[in-house]
Amino acid sequence: MTNKYMYFIANWKMYGNLSSLNTLNKIIKFSKSKEINKGRLIYCPPYTLISAFSKKFKNCQIGIGGQNCHESISYGPYTGSVNAKMLKNIGAHFVIIGHSENREKGENDKLINLKIKNALLAKLKVIFCIGETLTQKKKKKTEFVLSKQIKVGLNSVKNKSNIFIAYEPVWSIGTGVVPKSKDLFKTINFIKSKFKDKSPKVFYGGSVNPQNINDLKEINNIDGFLIGGASQNTKKFIDIVKKTYT
Ligand code: 13P
């Protein structure tokens, strides 16, 4: 059981449409109840829904984020792209950067670094995703990979007070497999040890669900969860928060 201030971030990926707005009534009600305890809820829907979510959450404490942004801070001829300023303008407070689903498509650490710097300039808080693939894990390269992702991704980012790190092992995303508790504790500590002064808060993401949250919540160096599949089901998402605090 924990009594800590914890973040619960719903990453909806490429799911949802206008009718999904109806499913949010339950979470709004929950966010105003005592049961939320010290949980901080953040929704990251697809770009198309950010504005509508932001209006829907107008009178409650639920945060809104984008799932990515373009690396340029100014407008430009970049078909299909959205930058951090545009996200801020439609009501986002956060942005996920460096998700492995985007790294897979070619986003490298340098590009991620540029995105992070420009997102901070646009006054967004950044949820910076890092994590190793299964092959890297098998080759015992996890710490090497994470160190490089942190070093390059946060290169010349002096003020880290608006950075959150999400450790998402690629082999755990959408697979139902989560790392062993003792391994996860060790990796989160390793990530925190990379920061000389104060470490950013570190979240865990990868197959978090109402069944495994009882074990995950016992890992006391985790500051929150980035939740994909289970977050699209409001009941499951609420269950995860409730179980964290019981
Ligand atoms: P799942 O919870 O569906 O494994 O997704 C995790 C994730 O990628 C969150 O960003």
mmCIF file of C-alpha atoms and ligand atoms in Angstrom:
data_model
loop_
_atom_site.group_PDB
_atom_site.id
_atom_site.type_symbol
_atom_site.label_atom_id
_atom_site.label_comp_id
_atom_site.label_asym_id
_atom_site.label_seq_id
_atom_site.Cartn_x
_atom_site.Cartn_y
_atom_site.Cartn_z
ATOM 1 C CA MET A 1 0.000 0.000 0.000
ATOM 2 C CA THR A 2 1.263 3.441 -0.852
ATOM 3 C CA ASN A 3 0.242 6.869 0.228
ATOM 4 C CA LYS A 4 2.439 8.682 -2.200
ATOM 5 C CA TYR A 5 1.554 11.351 -4.806
ATOM 6 C CA MET A 6 1.404 9.200 -7.963
ATOM 7 C CA TYR A 7 0.804 9.978 -11.641
ATOM 8 C CA PHE A 8 -1.556 7.876 -13.761
ATOM 9 C CA ILE A 9 -1.192 8.710 -17.418
ATOM 10 C CA ALA A 10 -3.622 7.363 -19.992
ATOM 11 C CA ASN A 11 -1.940 6.985 -23.368
ATOM 12 C CA TRP A 12 -4.811 6.325 -25.770
ATOM 13 C CA LYS A 13 -2.512 5.847 -28.780
ATOM 14 C CA MET A 14 -4.491 5.799 -32.073
ATOM 15 C CA TYR A 15 -7.839 4.978 -30.469
ATOM 16 C CA GLY A 16 -10.944 7.019 -29.752
ATOM 17 C CA ASN A 17 -13.477 9.248 -31.463
ATOM 18 C CA LEU A 18 -16.051 11.837 -30.426
ATOM 19 C CA SER A 19 -18.287 9.220 -28.860
ATOM 20 C CA SER A 20 -15.435 8.347 -26.462
ATOM 21 C CA LEU A 21 -16.200 11.617 -24.680
ATOM 22 C CA ASN A 22 -19.200 9.967 -23.005
ATOM 23 C CA THR A 23 -16.932 7.445 -21.323
ATOM 24 C CA LEU A 24 -15.143 10.285 -19.509
ATOM 25 C CA ASN A 25 -18.059 11.154 -17.200
ATOM 26 C CA LYS A 26 -17.063 8.346 -14.845
ATOM 27 C CA ILE A 27 -13.459 9.491 -14.602
ATOM 28 C CA ILE A 28 -14.510 13.105 -14.000
ATOM 29 C CA LYS A 29 -16.709 11.964 -11.134
ATOM 30 C CA PHE A 30 -13.909 9.785 -9.779
ATOM 31 C CA SER A 31 -11.404 12.651 -10.002
ATOM 32 C CA LYS A 32 -13.609 14.696 -7.665
ATOM 33 C CA SER A 33 -14.069 11.893 -5.127
ATOM 34 C CA LYS A 34 -11.980 11.104 -2.067
ATOM 35 C CA GLU A 35 -11.089 7.748 -3.606
ATOM 36 C CA ILE A 36 -8.595 9.358 -5.921
ATOM 37 C CA ASN A 37 -6.451 9.943 -2.842
ATOM 38 C CA LYS A 38 -3.101 11.363 -3.973
ATOM 39 C CA GLY A 39 -3.436 10.302 -7.603
ATOM 40 C CA ARG A 40 -2.863 12.760 -10.444
ATOM 41 C CA LEU A 41 -4.689 11.817 -13.656
ATOM 42 C CA ILE A 42 -3.476 12.804 -17.110
ATOM 43 C CA TYR A 43 -5.075 11.877 -20.441
ATOM 44 C CA CYS A 44 -3.127 11.789 -23.684
ATOM 45 C CA PRO A 45 -5.709 11.216 -26.434
ATOM 46 C CA PRO A 46 -4.948 11.447 -30.180
ATOM 47 C CA TYR A 47 -4.469 15.011 -31.513
ATOM 48 C CA THR A 48 -8.007 15.026 -32.916
ATOM 49 C CA LEU A 49 -9.513 14.775 -29.427
ATOM 50 C CA ILE A 50 -7.256 17.040 -27.341
ATOM 51 C CA SER A 51 -9.428 20.100 -27.715
ATOM 52 C CA ALA A 52 -12.640 18.234 -26.869
ATOM 53 C CA PHE A 53 -11.030 16.483 -23.865
ATOM 54 C CA SER A 54 -9.691 19.771 -22.638
ATOM 55 C CA LYS A 55 -13.188 21.321 -22.711
ATOM 56 C CA LYS A 56 -14.665 18.261 -21.040
ATOM 57 C CA PHE A 57 -12.113 18.438 -18.200
ATOM 58 C CA LYS A 58 -12.554 22.196 -17.745
ATOM 59 C CA ASN A 59 -13.868 21.955 -14.185
ATOM 60 C CA CYS A 60 -11.709 19.161 -12.880
ATOM 61 C CA GLN A 61 -8.095 18.459 -12.084
ATOM 62 C CA ILE A 62 -7.404 16.002 -14.925
ATOM 63 C CA GLY A 63 -4.410 16.987 -17.053
ATOM 64 C CA ILE A 64 -4.200 16.719 -20.849
ATOM 65 C CA GLY A 65 -1.251 15.790 -23.013
ATOM 66 C CA GLY A 66 -0.270 15.131 -26.605
ATOM 67 C CA GLN A 67 1.359 11.854 -27.668
ATOM 68 C CA ASN A 68 4.148 13.447 -29.706
ATOM 69 C CA CYS A 69 5.042 16.717 -31.402
ATOM 70 C CA HIS A 70 7.080 17.997 -34.302
ATOM 71 C CA GLU A 71 10.628 19.154 -33.537
ATOM 72 C CA SER A 72 10.140 22.636 -34.942
ATOM 73 C CA ILE A 73 8.873 25.324 -32.592
ATOM 74 C CA SER A 74 7.715 27.534 -35.466
ATOM 75 C CA TYR A 75 5.061 26.911 -38.095
ATOM 76 C CA GLY A 76 6.334 25.314 -41.278
ATOM 77 C CA PRO A 77 5.553 23.214 -44.334
ATOM 78 C CA TYR A 78 5.438 19.899 -42.441
ATOM 79 C CA THR A 79 2.414 18.026 -43.721
ATOM 80 C CA GLY A 80 0.613 16.033 -41.067
ATOM 81 C CA SER A 81 2.592 17.474 -38.169
ATOM 82 C CA VAL A 82 1.720 19.376 -35.007
ATOM 83 C CA ASN A 83 4.220 21.257 -32.873
ATOM 84 C CA ALA A 84 4.403 21.841 -29.133
ATOM 85 C CA LYS A 85 3.068 25.407 -29.326
ATOM 86 C CA MET A 86 -0.008 24.174 -31.184
ATOM 87 C CA LEU A 87 -0.591 21.549 -28.491
ATOM 88 C CA LYS A 88 -0.291 24.187 -25.794
ATOM 89 C CA ASN A 89 -2.671 26.421 -27.703
ATOM 90 C CA ILE A 90 -5.469 23.825 -27.688
ATOM 91 C CA GLY A 91 -5.182 23.096 -23.988
ATOM 92 C CA ALA A 92 -2.430 20.496 -23.522
ATOM 93 C CA HIS A 93 -0.190 20.707 -20.448
ATOM 94 C CA PHE A 94 1.959 17.644 -21.203
ATOM 95 C CA VAL A 95 3.491 15.855 -24.171
ATOM 96 C CA ILE A 96 4.842 12.322 -24.494
ATOM 97 C CA ILE A 97 8.158 12.307 -26.361
ATOM 98 C CA GLY A 98 10.346 9.364 -27.375
ATOM 99 C CA HIS A 99 7.712 6.655 -27.238
ATOM 100 C CA SER A 100 9.131 3.410 -28.631
ATOM 101 C CA GLU A 101 6.304 3.225 -31.180
ATOM 102 C CA ASN A 102 7.763 6.430 -32.674
ATOM 103 C CA ARG A 103 11.402 5.438 -32.141
ATOM 104 C CA GLU A 104 10.607 2.322 -34.199
ATOM 105 C CA LYS A 105 9.607 4.584 -37.089
ATOM 106 C CA GLY A 106 12.988 6.305 -37.050
ATOM 107 C CA GLU A 107 12.973 8.882 -34.244
ATOM 108 C CA ASN A 108 16.484 8.928 -32.849
ATOM 109 C CA ASP A 109 17.848 10.352 -29.585
ATOM 110 C CA LYS A 110 19.011 13.597 -31.237
ATOM 111 C CA LEU A 111 15.623 14.308 -32.752
ATOM 112 C CA ILE A 112 14.014 13.471 -29.432
ATOM 113 C CA ASN A 113 16.373 15.944 -27.736
ATOM 114 C CA LEU A 114 15.233 18.702 -30.094
ATOM 115 C CA LYS A 115 11.584 17.888 -29.492
ATOM 116 C CA ILE A 116 12.101 17.940 -25.723
ATOM 117 C CA LYS A 117 13.830 21.323 -25.810
ATOM 118 C CA ASN A 118 11.127 22.875 -27.957
ATOM 119 C CA ALA A 119 8.319 21.356 -25.899
ATOM 120 C CA LEU A 120 9.849 22.922 -22.784
ATOM 121 C CA LEU A 121 10.103 26.255 -24.607
ATOM 122 C CA ALA A 122 6.399 25.971 -25.379
ATOM 123 C CA LYS A 123 5.845 25.492 -21.611
ATOM 124 C CA LEU A 124 4.705 21.895 -21.836
ATOM 125 C CA LYS A 125 5.740 19.292 -19.291
ATOM 126 C CA VAL A 126 7.521 16.415 -20.994
ATOM 127 C CA ILE A 127 6.933 12.713 -20.421
ATOM 128 C CA PHE A 128 10.171 11.375 -21.857
ATOM 129 C CA CYS A 129 9.996 7.664 -22.753
ATOM 130 C CA ILE A 130 12.998 5.383 -22.633
ATOM 131 C CA GLY A 131 13.375 1.609 -22.720
ATOM 132 C CA GLU A 132 15.274 -1.304 -24.150
ATOM 133 C CA THR A 133 14.162 -3.865 -26.736
ATOM 134 C CA LEU A 134 14.057 -7.590 -26.003
ATOM 135 C CA THR A 135 17.272 -8.167 -27.959
ATOM 136 C CA GLN A 136 19.062 -5.453 -25.994
ATOM 137 C CA LYS A 137 17.782 -6.954 -22.740
ATOM 138 C CA LYS A 138 18.970 -10.429 -23.744
ATOM 139 C CA LYS A 139 22.400 -9.019 -24.531
ATOM 140 C CA LYS A 140 22.422 -7.366 -21.072
ATOM 141 C CA LYS A 141 22.565 -3.960 -22.674
ATOM 142 C CA THR A 142 19.665 -2.407 -20.727
ATOM 143 C CA GLU A 143 21.746 0.017 -18.637
ATOM 144 C CA PHE A 144 23.899 0.983 -21.595
ATOM 145 C CA VAL A 145 20.825 1.735 -23.732
ATOM 146 C CA LEU A 146 19.035 3.704 -21.011
ATOM 147 C CA SER A 147 22.175 5.752 -20.247
ATOM 148 C CA LYS A 148 22.523 6.741 -23.883
ATOM 149 C CA GLN A 149 18.846 7.585 -24.280
ATOM 150 C CA ILE A 150 19.007 9.811 -21.193
ATOM 151 C CA LYS A 151 22.342 11.410 -22.063
ATOM 152 C CA VAL A 152 21.484 12.345 -25.650
ATOM 153 C CA GLY A 153 17.776 12.911 -25.083
ATOM 154 C CA LEU A 154 18.399 15.409 -22.311
ATOM 155 C CA ASN A 155 21.578 16.914 -23.721
ATOM 156 C CA SER A 156 21.807 20.591 -22.687
ATOM 157 C CA VAL A 157 18.450 20.509 -20.915
ATOM 158 C CA LYS A 158 19.512 22.383 -17.809
ATOM 159 C CA ASN A 159 16.266 22.774 -15.945
ATOM 160 C CA LYS A 160 14.685 19.352 -15.573
ATOM 161 C CA SER A 161 11.836 20.402 -13.308
ATOM 162 C CA ASN A 162 9.311 19.898 -16.125
ATOM 163 C CA ILE A 163 10.680 16.540 -17.207
ATOM 164 C CA PHE A 164 9.209 13.198 -16.229
ATOM 165 C CA ILE A 165 10.781 9.953 -17.330
ATOM 166 C CA ALA A 166 8.703 6.959 -18.360
ATOM 167 C CA TYR A 167 10.593 3.683 -18.339
ATOM 168 C CA GLU A 168 8.839 1.481 -20.885
ATOM 169 C CA PRO A 169 10.685 -1.713 -21.781
ATOM 170 C CA VAL A 170 9.683 -2.318 -25.408
ATOM 171 C CA TRP A 171 9.166 -6.043 -24.748
ATOM 172 C CA SER A 172 6.554 -5.218 -22.137
ATOM 173 C CA ILE A 173 4.355 -2.902 -24.194
ATOM 174 C CA GLY A 174 1.096 -4.590 -25.168
ATOM 175 C CA THR A 175 2.440 -8.065 -24.374
ATOM 176 C CA GLY A 176 1.019 -8.682 -20.904
ATOM 177 C CA VAL A 177 4.558 -9.289 -19.642
ATOM 178 C CA VAL A 178 5.947 -7.000 -16.934
ATOM 179 C CA PRO A 179 9.488 -7.038 -15.544
ATOM 180 C CA LYS A 180 10.157 -8.901 -12.296
ATOM 181 C CA SER A 181 9.653 -6.553 -9.331
ATOM 182 C CA LYS A 182 13.232 -6.714 -8.190
ATOM 183 C CA ASP A 183 14.552 -6.022 -11.697
ATOM 184 C CA LEU A 184 12.165 -3.106 -12.117
ATOM 185 C CA PHE A 185 13.173 -1.613 -8.759
ATOM 186 C CA LYS A 186 16.815 -1.888 -9.784
ATOM 187 C CA THR A 187 16.270 -0.300 -13.198
ATOM 188 C CA ILE A 188 14.253 2.606 -11.782
ATOM 189 C CA ASN A 189 17.027 3.206 -9.250
ATOM 190 C CA PHE A 190 19.589 3.061 -12.020
ATOM 191 C CA ILE A 191 17.655 5.696 -13.999
ATOM 192 C CA LYS A 192 17.405 7.946 -10.930
ATOM 193 C CA SER A 193 21.127 7.519 -10.260
ATOM 194 C CA LYS A 194 21.908 9.111 -13.647
ATOM 195 C CA PHE A 195 20.917 12.507 -12.255
ATOM 196 C CA LYS A 196 23.441 14.271 -10.101
ATOM 197 C CA ASP A 197 21.115 16.663 -8.346
ATOM 198 C CA LYS A 198 17.449 15.864 -8.084
ATOM 199 C CA SER A 199 16.157 13.092 -10.322
ATOM 200 C CA PRO A 200 12.989 13.688 -12.317
ATOM 201 C CA LYS A 201 10.065 11.530 -11.283
ATOM 202 C CA VAL A 202 10.219 8.134 -12.986
ATOM 203 C CA PHE A 203 7.120 6.277 -14.190
ATOM 204 C CA TYR A 204 6.715 2.709 -15.358
ATOM 205 C CA GLY A 205 4.819 1.746 -18.510
ATOM 206 C CA GLY A 206 4.150 -1.606 -20.184
ATOM 207 C CA SER A 207 1.086 -3.838 -19.731
ATOM 208 C CA VAL A 208 -0.045 -2.159 -16.493
ATOM 209 C CA ASN A 209 -3.514 -3.514 -15.637
ATOM 210 C CA PRO A 210 -5.849 -4.001 -12.659
ATOM 211 C CA GLN A 211 -4.358 -7.475 -12.056
ATOM 212 C CA ASN A 212 -0.669 -6.641 -11.865
ATOM 213 C CA ILE A 213 -1.020 -3.243 -10.155
ATOM 214 C CA ASN A 214 -1.003 -4.915 -6.724
ATOM 215 C CA ASP A 215 2.579 -6.040 -7.300
ATOM 216 C CA LEU A 216 3.679 -2.923 -9.169
ATOM 217 C CA LYS A 217 2.468 -0.550 -6.447
ATOM 218 C CA GLU A 218 4.811 -2.230 -3.964
ATOM 219 C CA ILE A 219 7.842 -1.034 -5.928
ATOM 220 C CA ASN A 220 8.332 2.101 -3.927
ATOM 221 C CA ASN A 221 10.670 4.034 -6.203
ATOM 222 C CA ILE A 222 8.067 4.214 -9.016
ATOM 223 C CA ASP A 223 6.356 7.630 -9.146
ATOM 224 C CA GLY A 224 3.523 6.770 -11.517
ATOM 225 C CA PHE A 225 2.301 4.654 -14.427
ATOM 226 C CA LEU A 226 1.952 5.244 -18.150
ATOM 227 C CA ILE A 227 -0.948 3.075 -19.201
ATOM 228 C CA GLY A 228 -1.894 2.114 -22.750
ATOM 229 C CA GLY A 229 -4.547 -0.550 -23.401
ATOM 230 C CA ALA A 230 -6.110 -0.598 -19.925
ATOM 231 C CA SER A 231 -6.562 3.181 -19.885
ATOM 232 C CA GLN A 232 -9.081 3.118 -22.733
ATOM 233 C CA ASN A 233 -11.455 1.260 -20.456
ATOM 234 C CA THR A 234 -12.468 3.796 -17.804
ATOM 235 C CA LYS A 235 -13.424 1.116 -15.291
ATOM 236 C CA LYS A 236 -10.023 -0.564 -15.582
ATOM 237 C CA PHE A 237 -8.227 2.771 -15.364
ATOM 238 C CA ILE A 238 -10.131 3.721 -12.198
ATOM 239 C CA ASP A 239 -9.479 0.249 -10.755
ATOM 240 C CA ILE A 240 -5.748 0.725 -11.241
ATOM 241 C CA VAL A 241 -5.819 4.000 -9.285
ATOM 242 C CA LYS A 242 -8.061 2.617 -6.545
ATOM 243 C CA LYS A 243 -5.958 -0.498 -6.079
ATOM 244 C CA THR A 244 -2.788 1.562 -5.852
ATOM 245 C CA TYR A 245 -4.176 3.247 -2.767
ATOM 246 C CA THR A 246 -5.769 0.257 -1.019
HETATM 247 P P1 13P B 1 0.232 -0.987 -22.793
HETATM 248 O O1 13P B 1 -0.228 -0.560 -21.410
HETATM 249 O O2 13P B 1 -0.896 -1.225 -23.732
HETATM 250 O O3 13P B 1 1.220 -2.102 -22.712
HETATM 251 O O4 13P B 1 1.009 0.278 -23.426
HETATM 252 C C1 13P B 1 2.006 0.883 -22.695
HETATM 253 C C2 13P B 1 2.415 2.113 -23.388
HETATM 254 O O5 13P B 1 2.975 2.071 -24.475
HETATM 255 C C3 13P B 1 2.087 3.391 -22.748
HETATM 256 O O6 13P B 1 2.743 4.449 -23.356
#
